[in-house]
Tab-separated table of C-alpha atoms in Angstrom:
chain	number	residue	atom	x	y	z
A	1	MET	CA	12.478	98.002	-49.953
A	2	THR	CA	14.905	98.740	-52.772
A	3	ALA	CA	13.814	100.110	-56.142
A	4	ARG	CA	14.750	96.760	-57.688
A	5	GLY	CA	12.542	94.949	-55.195
A	6	THR	CA	9.683	97.247	-56.079
A	7	ARG	CA	10.126	96.503	-59.773
A	8	GLN	CA	9.878	92.789	-58.969
A	9	GLY	CA	6.420	93.396	-57.535
A	10	LEU	CA	7.306	92.659	-53.896
A	11	ASP	CA	5.060	94.195	-51.261
A	12	ALA	CA	6.704	95.355	-48.067
A	13	GLU	CA	4.092	93.696	-45.890
A	14	ASP	CA	4.953	90.331	-47.462
A	15	LEU	CA	8.461	90.269	-46.015
A	16	ASP	CA	10.095	90.311	-42.638
A	17	VAL	CA	13.525	91.920	-42.267
A	18	GLU	CA	15.495	88.739	-42.925
A	19	GLU	CA	13.489	87.789	-46.000
A	20	ALA	CA	13.864	91.265	-47.443
A	21	LEU	CA	17.626	91.174	-46.930
A	22	ALA	CA	17.907	87.682	-48.364
A	23	LEU	CA	16.195	88.779	-51.558
A	24	VAL	CA	18.751	91.523	-52.255
A	25	LYS	CA	21.165	90.018	-54.800
A	26	ASP	CA	24.765	90.908	-55.551
A	27	GLY	CA	26.204	91.080	-59.058
A	28	ASN	CA	26.697	87.329	-59.586
A	29	GLY	CA	23.212	86.403	-58.390
A	30	THR	CA	24.126	85.031	-54.955
A	31	ALA	CA	22.442	86.246	-51.812
A	32	ARG	CA	24.324	89.055	-50.147
A	33	PRO	CA	24.884	88.225	-46.458
A	34	ALA	CA	23.058	90.447	-44.037
A	35	GLY	CA	25.171	92.349	-41.573
A	36	GLY	CA	23.009	91.240	-38.667
A	37	HIS	CA	19.506	90.043	-37.970
A	38	SER	CA	16.523	91.537	-36.321
A	39	PRO	CA	13.849	88.958	-35.548
A	40	ALA	CA	10.323	90.194	-35.938
A	41	GLN	CA	9.470	88.940	-32.461
A	42	ARG	CA	11.286	87.433	-29.499
A	43	GLY	CA	10.969	83.734	-28.955
A	44	GLY	CA	11.898	82.196	-32.271
A	45	GLY	CA	9.221	83.980	-34.241
A	46	GLY	CA	11.601	85.562	-36.744
A	47	ASP	CA	13.110	83.614	-39.602
A	48	GLY	CA	16.752	84.388	-39.049
A	49	PRO	CA	19.659	83.036	-41.081
A	50	ARG	CA	20.349	79.327	-40.932
A	51	THR	CA	23.170	78.043	-38.787
A	52	PRO	CA	26.247	76.612	-40.545
A	53	SER	CA	25.591	73.195	-42.002
A	54	SER	CA	27.134	70.040	-40.666
A	55	PRO	CA	27.286	66.732	-42.561
A	56	ALA	CA	23.826	65.436	-43.315
A	57	GLN	CA	22.568	62.694	-41.043
A	58	SER	CA	19.801	60.160	-41.383
A	59	PRO	CA	16.330	61.553	-40.683
A	60	GLU	CA	15.595	58.268	-38.923
A	61	SER	CA	18.147	58.728	-36.161
A	62	GLY	CA	17.828	62.398	-35.295
A	63	HIS	CA	20.432	63.733	-32.872
A	64	ARG	CA	20.606	64.370	-29.183
A	65	ALA	CA	19.803	67.908	-28.149
A	66	ASP	CA	23.118	68.253	-26.299
A	67	THR	CA	25.143	67.617	-29.484
A	68	ALA	CA	23.189	69.800	-31.866
A	69	GLU	CA	24.041	73.257	-30.582
A	70	HIS	CA	24.632	75.502	-33.638
A	71	ARG	CA	25.700	72.451	-35.655
A	72	HIS	CA	22.441	71.091	-36.984
A	73	ARG	CA	21.312	70.856	-40.581
A	74	ALA	CA	17.928	72.386	-41.222
A	75	ALA	CA	15.621	69.890	-42.914
A	76	SER	CA	13.947	70.649	-46.212
A	77	TRP	CA	10.208	71.235	-45.984
A	78	PRO	CA	9.199	67.893	-47.579
A	79	GLU	CA	11.815	66.054	-45.517
A	80	ALA	CA	10.548	67.602	-42.270
A	81	ARG	CA	6.984	66.463	-42.981
A	82	THR	CA	8.189	62.952	-43.795
A	83	ILE	CA	10.213	62.764	-40.581
A	84	ALA	CA	7.218	63.915	-38.521
A	85	ALA	CA	4.898	61.303	-40.024
A	86	ARG	CA	7.515	58.564	-39.683
A	87	ALA	CA	8.132	59.400	-36.020
A	88	ALA	CA	4.493	58.700	-35.185
A	89	ARG	CA	4.537	55.337	-36.955
A	90	SER	CA	7.115	53.777	-34.643
A	91	GLY	CA	5.748	50.864	-32.636
A	92	ALA	CA	5.815	52.616	-29.254
A	93	ALA	CA	4.208	55.781	-30.591
A	94	ARG	CA	1.169	54.045	-32.049
A	95	LEU	CA	-1.982	54.620	-30.065
A	96	ALA	CA	-3.728	51.485	-28.799
A	97	PRO	CA	-7.287	51.035	-30.118
A	98	VAL	CA	-10.160	51.822	-27.782
A	99	SER	CA	-13.833	50.896	-27.730
A	100	VAL	CA	-16.043	53.969	-28.057
A	101	THR	CA	-19.776	54.471	-28.265
A	102	LEU	CA	-21.238	55.647	-31.535
A	103	GLY	CA	-21.837	59.042	-29.968
A	104	ASP	CA	-18.125	59.484	-29.276
A	105	ALA	CA	-16.727	57.978	-32.480
A	106	LEU	CA	-17.217	60.834	-34.954
A	107	GLY	CA	-13.929	61.806	-36.581
A	108	LEU	CA	-11.973	58.816	-35.283
A	109	VAL	CA	-10.431	56.128	-37.480
A	110	LEU	CA	-11.673	52.533	-37.445
A	111	ALA	CA	-9.113	50.234	-35.820
A	112	ALA	CA	-10.816	47.119	-37.196
A	113	PRO	CA	-12.955	46.380	-40.242
A	114	LEU	CA	-16.654	47.154	-39.915
A	115	THR	CA	-18.345	43.782	-40.463
A	116	ALA	CA	-22.117	43.422	-40.699
A	117	LEU	CA	-23.617	41.833	-37.592
A	118	THR	CA	-26.897	41.130	-39.419
A	119	ASP	CA	-28.423	40.993	-42.862
A	120	LEU	CA	-29.467	44.406	-44.191
A	121	PRO	CA	-32.370	44.587	-44.332
A	122	SER	CA	-32.860	41.825	-41.810
A	123	PHE	CA	-36.266	40.913	-43.277
A	124	ASP	CA	-38.194	41.624	-46.472
A	125	THR	CA	-39.502	45.174	-46.201
A	126	SER	CA	-41.712	47.522	-48.169
A	127	ALA	CA	-39.831	50.263	-50.044
A	128	MET	CA	-42.991	52.391	-50.394
A	129	ASP	CA	-46.274	53.295	-48.774
A	130	GLY	CA	-49.103	51.451	-50.502
A	131	TRP	CA	-50.493	47.909	-50.514
A	132	ALA	CA	-48.846	44.501	-50.353
A	133	VAL	CA	-50.684	42.377	-52.926
A	134	ALA	CA	-50.784	38.668	-53.804
A	135	GLY	CA	-51.481	37.438	-57.333
A	136	PRO	CA	-53.045	39.462	-60.137
A	137	GLY	CA	-55.584	42.153	-59.347
A	138	PRO	CA	-58.093	43.316	-58.580
A	139	TRP	CA	-57.651	42.583	-54.878
A	140	HIS	CA	-59.782	42.489	-51.795
A	141	VAL	CA	-58.217	44.754	-49.156
A	142	ARG	CA	-57.889	43.677	-45.522
A	143	GLU	CA	-59.165	46.134	-42.976
A	144	GLU	CA	-56.040	46.329	-40.799
A	145	GLY	CA	-52.816	47.526	-42.402
A	146	VAL	CA	-49.176	46.680	-41.639
A	147	LEU	CA	-47.017	49.338	-40.008
A	148	ALA	CA	-43.239	49.538	-39.560
A	149	GLY	CA	-42.213	47.859	-36.325
A	150	SER	CA	-45.337	45.709	-36.056
A	151	SER	CA	-45.243	41.971	-35.454
A	152	ALA	CA	-45.099	39.467	-38.295
A	153	PRO	CA	-48.213	39.887	-40.501
A	154	ALA	CA	-50.377	36.981	-41.609
A	155	PRO	CA	-49.764	35.514	-45.089
A	156	LEU	CA	-51.721	36.858	-48.051
A	157	ALA	CA	-53.983	34.682	-50.178
A	158	ASP	CA	-54.216	35.173	-53.943
A	159	GLY	CA	-56.436	38.143	-54.737
A	160	GLU	CA	-55.800	39.699	-51.330
A	161	ALA	CA	-54.083	42.994	-50.433
A	162	VAL	CA	-53.222	44.814	-47.260
A	163	GLY	CA	-52.204	48.425	-46.659
A	164	ILE	CA	-48.503	48.700	-45.822
A	165	ALA	CA	-46.122	51.458	-44.688
A	166	THR	CA	-42.551	52.051	-45.830
A	167	GLY	CA	-40.190	49.863	-43.809
A	168	ALA	CA	-42.899	47.454	-42.671
A	169	ARG	CA	-42.419	43.688	-42.892
A	170	ILE	CA	-43.737	42.092	-46.062
A	171	PRO	CA	-46.467	39.456	-45.412
A	172	PRO	CA	-45.578	35.950	-46.599
A	173	ASP	CA	-46.713	35.114	-50.167
A	174	THR	CA	-46.701	38.781	-51.210
A	175	THR	CA	-46.243	39.242	-54.978
A	176	ALA	CA	-45.358	42.966	-55.020
A	177	VAL	CA	-46.029	46.305	-53.378
A	178	LEU	CA	-48.425	48.619	-55.201
A	179	ARG	CA	-47.601	52.263	-54.483
A	180	SER	CA	-50.427	54.298	-53.032
A	181	GLU	CA	-50.402	56.662	-56.033
A	182	HIS	CA	-50.625	53.712	-58.463
A	183	GLY	CA	-53.844	52.140	-57.108
A	184	ARG	CA	-57.554	52.953	-56.981
A	185	THR	CA	-60.591	51.315	-55.395
A	186	ASP	CA	-63.914	50.700	-57.149
A	187	ASP	CA	-67.414	51.054	-55.754
A	188	ASN	CA	-67.205	47.548	-54.307
A	189	GLY	CA	-63.979	48.319	-52.422
A	190	ARG	CA	-61.805	46.310	-54.775
A	191	LEU	CA	-58.243	47.549	-55.419
A	192	HIS	CA	-57.090	48.018	-59.025
A	193	PRO	CA	-53.616	48.949	-60.337
A	194	THR	CA	-53.423	52.041	-62.547
A	195	ARG	CA	-50.207	50.889	-64.267
A	196	GLU	CA	-48.437	47.649	-65.053
A	197	MET	CA	-46.732	45.912	-62.122
A	198	GLN	CA	-43.670	43.651	-61.952
A	199	HIS	CA	-43.153	40.695	-59.617
A	200	GLY	CA	-41.230	41.858	-56.527
A	201	GLN	CA	-41.797	45.523	-57.292
A	202	ASP	CA	-40.926	47.912	-54.411
A	203	ILE	CA	-39.902	45.101	-52.087
A	204	ARG	CA	-36.485	45.300	-50.432
A	205	PRO	CA	-35.509	41.654	-50.014
A	206	ARG	CA	-33.637	40.493	-46.934
A	207	GLY	CA	-29.865	40.918	-47.384
A	208	GLN	CA	-30.211	43.262	-50.364
A	209	GLU	CA	-27.492	45.597	-48.979
A	210	CYS	CA	-25.348	43.050	-47.176
A	211	ARG	CA	-25.295	39.673	-45.499
A	212	SER	CA	-24.195	39.036	-41.948
A	213	GLY	CA	-20.388	38.797	-41.931
A	214	ASP	CA	-19.854	40.984	-45.006
A	215	GLN	CA	-17.087	43.602	-44.639
A	216	LEU	CA	-18.692	47.020	-44.944
A	217	LEU	CA	-15.615	49.221	-44.393
A	218	ARG	CA	-11.918	48.559	-44.023
A	219	ALA	CA	-9.848	49.411	-40.970
A	220	GLY	CA	-8.504	52.933	-41.398
A	221	ALA	CA	-11.779	54.453	-42.587
A	222	VAL	CA	-12.629	57.781	-40.968
A	223	VAL	CA	-15.858	57.701	-38.972
A	224	THR	CA	-18.185	60.176	-40.662
A	225	PRO	CA	-21.870	60.747	-39.851
A	226	ALA	CA	-22.739	58.293	-42.633
A	227	VAL	CA	-20.424	55.675	-41.106
A	228	LEU	CA	-22.204	56.110	-37.780
A	229	GLY	CA	-25.530	55.470	-39.499
A	230	LEU	CA	-24.197	52.388	-41.279
A	231	ALA	CA	-22.702	51.017	-38.056
A	232	ALA	CA	-25.974	51.491	-36.207
A	233	ALA	CA	-27.962	49.853	-39.011
A	234	ALA	CA	-25.512	46.923	-39.001
A	235	GLY	CA	-26.084	46.333	-35.284
A	236	TYR	CA	-23.200	48.158	-33.562
A	237	ASP	CA	-23.374	49.997	-30.246
A	238	THR	CA	-19.612	50.597	-29.979
A	239	LEU	CA	-16.711	50.763	-32.415
A	240	ALA	CA	-13.035	49.853	-32.150
A	241	ALA	CA	-11.213	53.060	-33.065
A	242	VAL	CA	-7.858	54.789	-32.809
A	243	PRO	CA	-8.184	57.430	-30.071
A	244	ARG	CA	-7.458	61.094	-30.616
A	245	PRO	CA	-3.853	61.968	-29.767
A	246	ARG	CA	-3.682	63.941	-26.523
A	247	VAL	CA	-1.978	67.313	-26.896
A	248	GLU	CA	-0.836	69.776	-24.244
A	249	VAL	CA	-0.118	73.362	-25.309
A	250	LEU	CA	2.503	75.422	-23.433
A	251	VAL	CA	2.418	79.142	-24.261
A	252	LEU	CA	5.715	80.865	-23.481
A	253	GLY	CA	6.553	84.561	-23.180
A	254	ASP	CA	6.409	87.190	-20.434
A	255	GLU	CA	5.272	89.785	-22.963
A	256	LEU	CA	1.891	88.160	-23.633
A	257	LEU	CA	-1.463	89.551	-22.499
A	258	THR	CA	-4.600	87.420	-22.243
A	259	GLU	CA	-7.064	90.322	-22.496
A	260	GLY	CA	-7.331	93.963	-23.459
A	261	ARG	CA	-5.307	95.990	-25.926
A	262	PRO	CA	-1.522	95.828	-26.335
A	263	HIS	CA	0.292	98.412	-24.225
A	264	ASP	CA	3.677	99.264	-22.725
A	265	GLY	CA	5.581	96.758	-24.844
A	266	LEU	CA	3.126	93.949	-24.108
A	267	ILE	CA	1.208	92.179	-26.874
A	268	ARG	CA	-1.881	90.006	-27.001
A	269	ASP	CA	-1.409	86.256	-27.035
A	270	ALA	CA	-2.801	85.160	-30.414
A	271	LEU	CA	-1.617	81.555	-30.212
A	272	GLY	CA	-3.402	80.587	-26.989
A	273	PRO	CA	-6.846	81.160	-28.543
A	274	MET	CA	-5.845	79.926	-32.023
A	275	LEU	CA	-3.935	76.690	-31.483
A	276	PRO	CA	-6.402	74.541	-29.455
A	277	PRO	CA	-9.270	74.677	-31.998
A	278	TRP	CA	-6.793	74.255	-34.845
A	279	LEU	CA	-5.316	71.173	-33.160
A	280	ARG	CA	-8.814	69.789	-32.599
A	281	ALA	CA	-9.506	70.340	-36.299
A	282	LEU	CA	-6.420	68.210	-36.967
A	283	GLY	CA	-7.918	65.371	-34.917
A	284	ALA	CA	-6.304	65.982	-31.530
A	285	GLU	CA	-7.743	66.084	-28.028
A	286	VAL	CA	-6.333	69.187	-26.343
A	287	THR	CA	-5.956	68.270	-22.675
A	288	SER	CA	-4.737	71.658	-21.423
A	289	VAL	CA	-3.405	75.066	-22.406
A	290	ARG	CA	-0.876	76.494	-19.937
A	291	ARG	CA	0.817	79.895	-19.954
A	292	LEU	CA	4.289	79.659	-18.449
A	293	GLY	CA	5.959	82.937	-19.363
A	294	ASP	CA	9.746	82.902	-19.744
A	295	ASP	CA	10.458	80.512	-16.891
A	296	ALA	CA	13.016	77.775	-17.594
A	297	LYS	CA	12.210	75.830	-14.424
A	298	ALA	CA	8.464	75.921	-15.086
A	299	LEU	CA	9.045	74.793	-18.671
A	300	HIS	CA	11.228	71.877	-17.571
A	301	LYS	CA	8.686	70.815	-14.959
A	302	ALA	CA	5.773	71.077	-17.399
A	303	ILE	CA	7.432	69.031	-20.138
A	304	ALA	CA	8.884	66.421	-17.789
A	305	GLY	CA	5.519	65.944	-16.081
A	306	SER	CA	3.317	65.915	-19.172
A	307	GLY	CA	1.344	62.772	-19.935
A	308	ALA	CA	0.261	63.964	-23.383
A	309	ASP	CA	1.184	62.171	-26.579
A	310	LEU	CA	2.349	65.507	-27.995
A	311	VAL	CA	3.551	68.643	-26.249
A	312	VAL	CA	3.309	71.835	-28.314
A	313	THR	CA	5.304	74.884	-27.212
A	314	THR	CA	5.048	78.397	-28.633
A	315	GLY	CA	8.087	80.637	-28.872
A	316	GLY	CA	11.487	80.110	-27.324
A	317	THR	CA	12.868	77.961	-30.161
A	318	ALA	CA	15.707	80.315	-31.148
A	319	SER	CA	18.869	81.039	-29.151
A	320	GLY	CA	18.033	84.286	-27.362
A	321	PRO	CA	18.541	84.937	-23.641
A	322	VAL	CA	15.002	83.797	-22.727
A	323	ASP	CA	14.629	81.058	-25.344
A	324	HIS	CA	14.526	78.023	-23.074
A	325	VAL	CA	13.261	75.221	-25.333
A	326	HIS	CA	16.628	73.922	-26.559
A	327	PRO	CA	18.299	73.990	-23.113
A	328	THR	CA	15.283	72.229	-21.619
A	329	LEU	CA	15.410	69.507	-24.253
A	330	ARG	CA	19.109	69.003	-23.515
A	331	ARG	CA	18.341	68.622	-19.818
A	332	LEU	CA	15.692	66.017	-20.664
A	333	ASP	CA	18.081	64.161	-23.016
A	334	ALA	CA	15.488	64.528	-25.777
A	335	GLU	CA	16.252	63.411	-29.316
A	336	LEU	CA	15.976	66.187	-31.885
A	337	LEU	CA	14.402	64.794	-35.025
A	338	VAL	CA	14.009	68.151	-36.767
A	339	ASP	CA	15.918	71.256	-35.685
A	340	GLY	CA	15.017	73.992	-38.113
A	341	VAL	CA	13.233	73.700	-41.454
A	342	GLU	CA	14.013	75.357	-44.766
A	343	VAL	CA	10.655	77.134	-44.876
A	344	ARG	CA	9.502	80.726	-44.490
A	345	PRO	CA	7.899	81.737	-42.272
A	346	GLY	CA	8.697	79.362	-39.426
A	347	HIS	CA	12.316	78.358	-39.998
A	348	PRO	CA	13.206	77.866	-36.264
A	349	MET	CA	10.555	75.177	-35.631
A	350	LEU	CA	11.615	71.837	-34.144
A	351	LEU	CA	10.465	68.297	-33.458
A	352	ALA	CA	11.868	66.231	-30.585
A	353	ARG	CA	11.248	62.765	-29.216
A	354	LEU	CA	10.877	63.064	-25.436
A	355	LYS	CA	10.119	59.382	-24.872
A	356	GLU	CA	9.426	56.464	-27.158
A	357	ASP	CA	5.720	57.322	-27.069
A	358	GLN	CA	5.900	61.086	-26.609
A	359	HIS	CA	6.976	63.958	-28.855
A	360	LEU	CA	7.324	67.725	-28.687
A	361	VAL	CA	6.751	70.237	-31.466
A	362	GLY	CA	8.329	73.614	-30.829
A	363	LEU	CA	6.541	76.362	-32.748
A	364	PRO	CA	8.030	79.800	-33.383
A	365	GLY	CA	6.441	82.648	-31.460
A	366	ASN	CA	5.267	84.714	-34.417
A	367	PRO	CA	1.673	83.768	-35.302
A	368	LEU	CA	1.985	82.900	-39.000
A	369	ALA	CA	5.352	81.240	-38.349
A	370	ALA	CA	3.590	79.123	-35.733
A	371	VAL	CA	0.907	78.154	-38.271
A	372	SER	CA	3.694	77.108	-40.618
A	373	GLY	CA	5.163	74.901	-37.891
A	374	LEU	CA	1.770	73.485	-37.064
A	375	LEU	CA	1.145	72.373	-40.649
A	376	THR	CA	4.730	71.310	-41.306
A	377	LEU	CA	5.372	69.193	-38.196
A	378	ALA	CA	2.278	68.805	-36.003
A	379	GLU	CA	-0.201	67.948	-38.776
A	380	PRO	CA	1.658	64.928	-40.228
A	381	LEU	CA	2.587	63.720	-36.736
A	382	LEU	CA	-1.004	63.892	-35.479
A	383	ARG	CA	-2.341	62.366	-38.687
A	384	ALA	CA	-0.022	59.390	-38.363
A	385	LEU	CA	-0.736	58.981	-34.639
A	386	ALA	CA	-4.465	58.890	-35.337
A	387	ALA	CA	-3.946	56.543	-38.338
A	388	ARG	CA	-5.728	59.003	-40.600
A	389	PRO	CA	-5.040	58.752	-44.341
A	390	ALA	CA	-2.907	61.428	-45.930
A	391	PRO	CA	-4.877	63.774	-48.183
A	392	ASP	CA	-4.228	63.457	-51.885
A	393	PRO	CA	-1.887	66.246	-53.000
A	394	TYR	CA	-3.254	68.712	-55.496
A	395	ALA	CA	-2.167	71.899	-57.203
A	396	LEU	CA	-3.766	74.909	-58.864
A	397	PRO	CA	-2.273	77.678	-60.994
A	398	LEU	CA	-1.568	80.973	-59.259
A	399	ARG	CA	-3.514	84.034	-60.363
A	400	GLN	CA	-0.468	86.268	-59.736
A	401	SER	CA	3.245	85.660	-59.385
A	402	VAL	CA	4.690	85.132	-55.906
A	403	HIS	CA	8.239	85.993	-54.941
A	404	GLY	CA	10.197	83.226	-53.283
A	405	HIS	CA	13.015	82.875	-50.830
A	406	PRO	CA	16.346	82.175	-52.554
A	407	HIS	CA	16.823	78.872	-50.735
A	408	ASP	CA	13.706	77.955	-48.765
A	409	THR	CA	10.102	76.967	-49.413
A	410	ARG	CA	7.534	79.681	-48.683
A	411	LEU	CA	4.000	79.054	-47.415
A	412	ILE	CA	1.667	81.784	-48.675
A	413	PRO	CA	-2.029	82.200	-47.745
A	414	VAL	CA	-4.318	82.030	-50.777
A	415	VAL	CA	-8.014	82.084	-51.564
A	416	LEU	CA	-9.452	79.711	-54.172
A	417	ARG	CA	-11.329	81.358	-57.014
A	418	GLY	CA	-12.566	78.965	-59.661
A	419	ASP	CA	-9.601	77.032	-60.979
A	420	HIS	CA	-6.966	79.444	-59.625
A	421	ALA	CA	-5.358	80.281	-56.301
A	422	VAL	CA	-5.104	83.980	-55.498
A	423	PRO	CA	-2.181	84.970	-53.223
A	424	LEU	CA	-3.018	87.194	-50.257
A	425	HIS	CA	-1.001	90.052	-48.825
A	426	TYR	CA	-0.158	90.432	-45.132
A	427	ASN	CA	1.713	87.152	-45.055
A	428	GLY	CA	4.706	88.118	-42.930
A	429	PRO	CA	5.680	85.879	-39.977
A	430	ALA	CA	3.943	88.086	-37.405
A	431	MET	CA	0.755	88.592	-39.440
A	432	LEU	CA	-2.566	86.764	-39.250
A	433	ARG	CA	-4.587	89.047	-41.528
A	434	GLY	CA	-3.832	86.955	-44.609
A	435	ILE	CA	-4.381	83.505	-43.109
A	436	ALA	CA	-7.640	84.651	-41.483
A	437	ALA	CA	-9.110	85.191	-44.972
A	438	ALA	CA	-7.438	82.180	-46.602
A	439	ASP	CA	-8.773	78.888	-47.922
A	440	ALA	CA	-5.353	77.250	-48.218
A	441	LEU	CA	-1.601	77.764	-48.129
A	442	ALA	CA	0.358	77.688	-51.375
A	443	VAL	CA	3.680	75.852	-51.222
A	444	VAL	CA	5.981	78.191	-53.137
A	445	PRO	CA	9.301	76.627	-54.143
A	446	PRO	CA	12.659	78.404	-53.691
A	447	GLY	CA	12.949	81.188	-56.221
A	448	GLY	CA	9.212	81.878	-56.371
A	449	ALA	CA	6.379	81.024	-58.744
A	450	ARG	CA	5.127	82.856	-61.809
A	451	ALA	CA	1.523	83.665	-62.647
A	452	GLY	CA	-0.191	80.595	-64.089
A	453	GLN	CA	2.291	78.172	-62.539
A	454	GLU	CA	0.680	75.210	-60.775
A	455	THR	CA	1.539	75.212	-57.080
A	456	GLU	CA	0.859	72.617	-54.398
A	457	LEU	CA	-1.855	73.642	-51.936
A	458	LEU	CA	-2.464	72.759	-48.311
A	459	ASP	CA	-6.160	73.025	-47.504
A	460	LEU	CA	-7.136	74.642	-44.225
A	461	PRO	CA	-9.474	72.201	-42.445
A	462	TRP	CA	-12.395	74.547	-42.033
A	463	ALA	CA	-12.277	75.520	-45.720
A	464	THR	CA	-13.233	71.979	-46.777
A	465	ALA	CA	-15.354	70.589	-43.931
A	466	GLY	CA	-17.026	73.650	-42.441
A	467	ILE	CA	-16.473	75.270	-39.050
A	468	ASP	CA	-18.926	73.063	-37.139
A	469	ALA	CA	-17.580	69.857	-38.649
A	470	CYS	CA	-14.009	70.726	-37.726
A	471	PHE	CA	-14.281	72.056	-34.223
A	472	THR	CA	-16.989	69.970	-32.589
């Protein structure tokens, strides 16, 4: 790091080689071109310089993989997210609704309005434990009380009361329910109120919450535990819902170990354990995780034979000697919708349409770069496939300044402290130490953000819903 970079408050662990070089300015303020590039990790994990631009083309059309070689235009970060969401909204890509039991519906999106199948409550019920009474007191109390779930009770005569439990059916001709703590009996066994009563007190009349046929929730509502309870109360055993998109994960790289410590130039695979639960937290059903190494034939066979709605690959998205994703997409005549994004880390991510109803997201091989690709491309695609509503954008001021890339958006792990976001160190493309402690990612515009500047935030799913809610 240069002395000037140090004066700007840049920490060495925040930058990979390319970002550090890009931030070195010449005399007129333009970025000085680097003499070469040294990716932080093989397989598209580094954020190398962008390829020369070609004339901009419509995000709707994309371009065929066999015409894009070194001639594509990297999409801006907002544009890439828009393209990903739009791709999933095409007619063929939409997932057909399915009928699921209440036990399997949690987290899905309603494909049809939730309409009451009965009045709620379906009969007049007691809201409290106590006595159902008729007329003014005092009252003579029947010997046998009325419990929830019992058959229809006999009508009450004026001056008569009967013990009643919460949720039990109200006897015909009942005036009100006297709470157990608001009544007393005299020496003759007569019931007296200890405070003034109102007609209809503590009675839940039939249809108080809804009438049969009322719309309770609109199509598109996310099925939460409360929705499950409402559906059950309204008479449902199954729900029409949009199914979870099926995702297959293909982990590429001969250098990856699945156990033990790194050794002899080999490194542990961080993405294989990390991506499946993260994808599930985004609403996907992960059908398989396969490790293919650097095998072009195996990659072609795996992608061509996949029946998933989305194929996610890790690594191999650059143009190195063992980066097979682009050549494989050309062989499959795939349509590249996004080929590089102006974001750091994660620039060499991509999105391709394999078939009308099937897409592929190529993630860089470096762990934090892969997270960037996951949230930039996979999250909006999966959200649109599952018909989930987009979260409302929000921003918080930064506690400290954050340096930016001269041209690209940066995604920086932050923790939320009160009404501020605190940037975390260890946010280079190959690092997970920062994101492991983070609550969100700050979207830092080109040029950086000063202390106190409001910055858009992307919540991490487990930071808002809890680990159990996200991954089960």
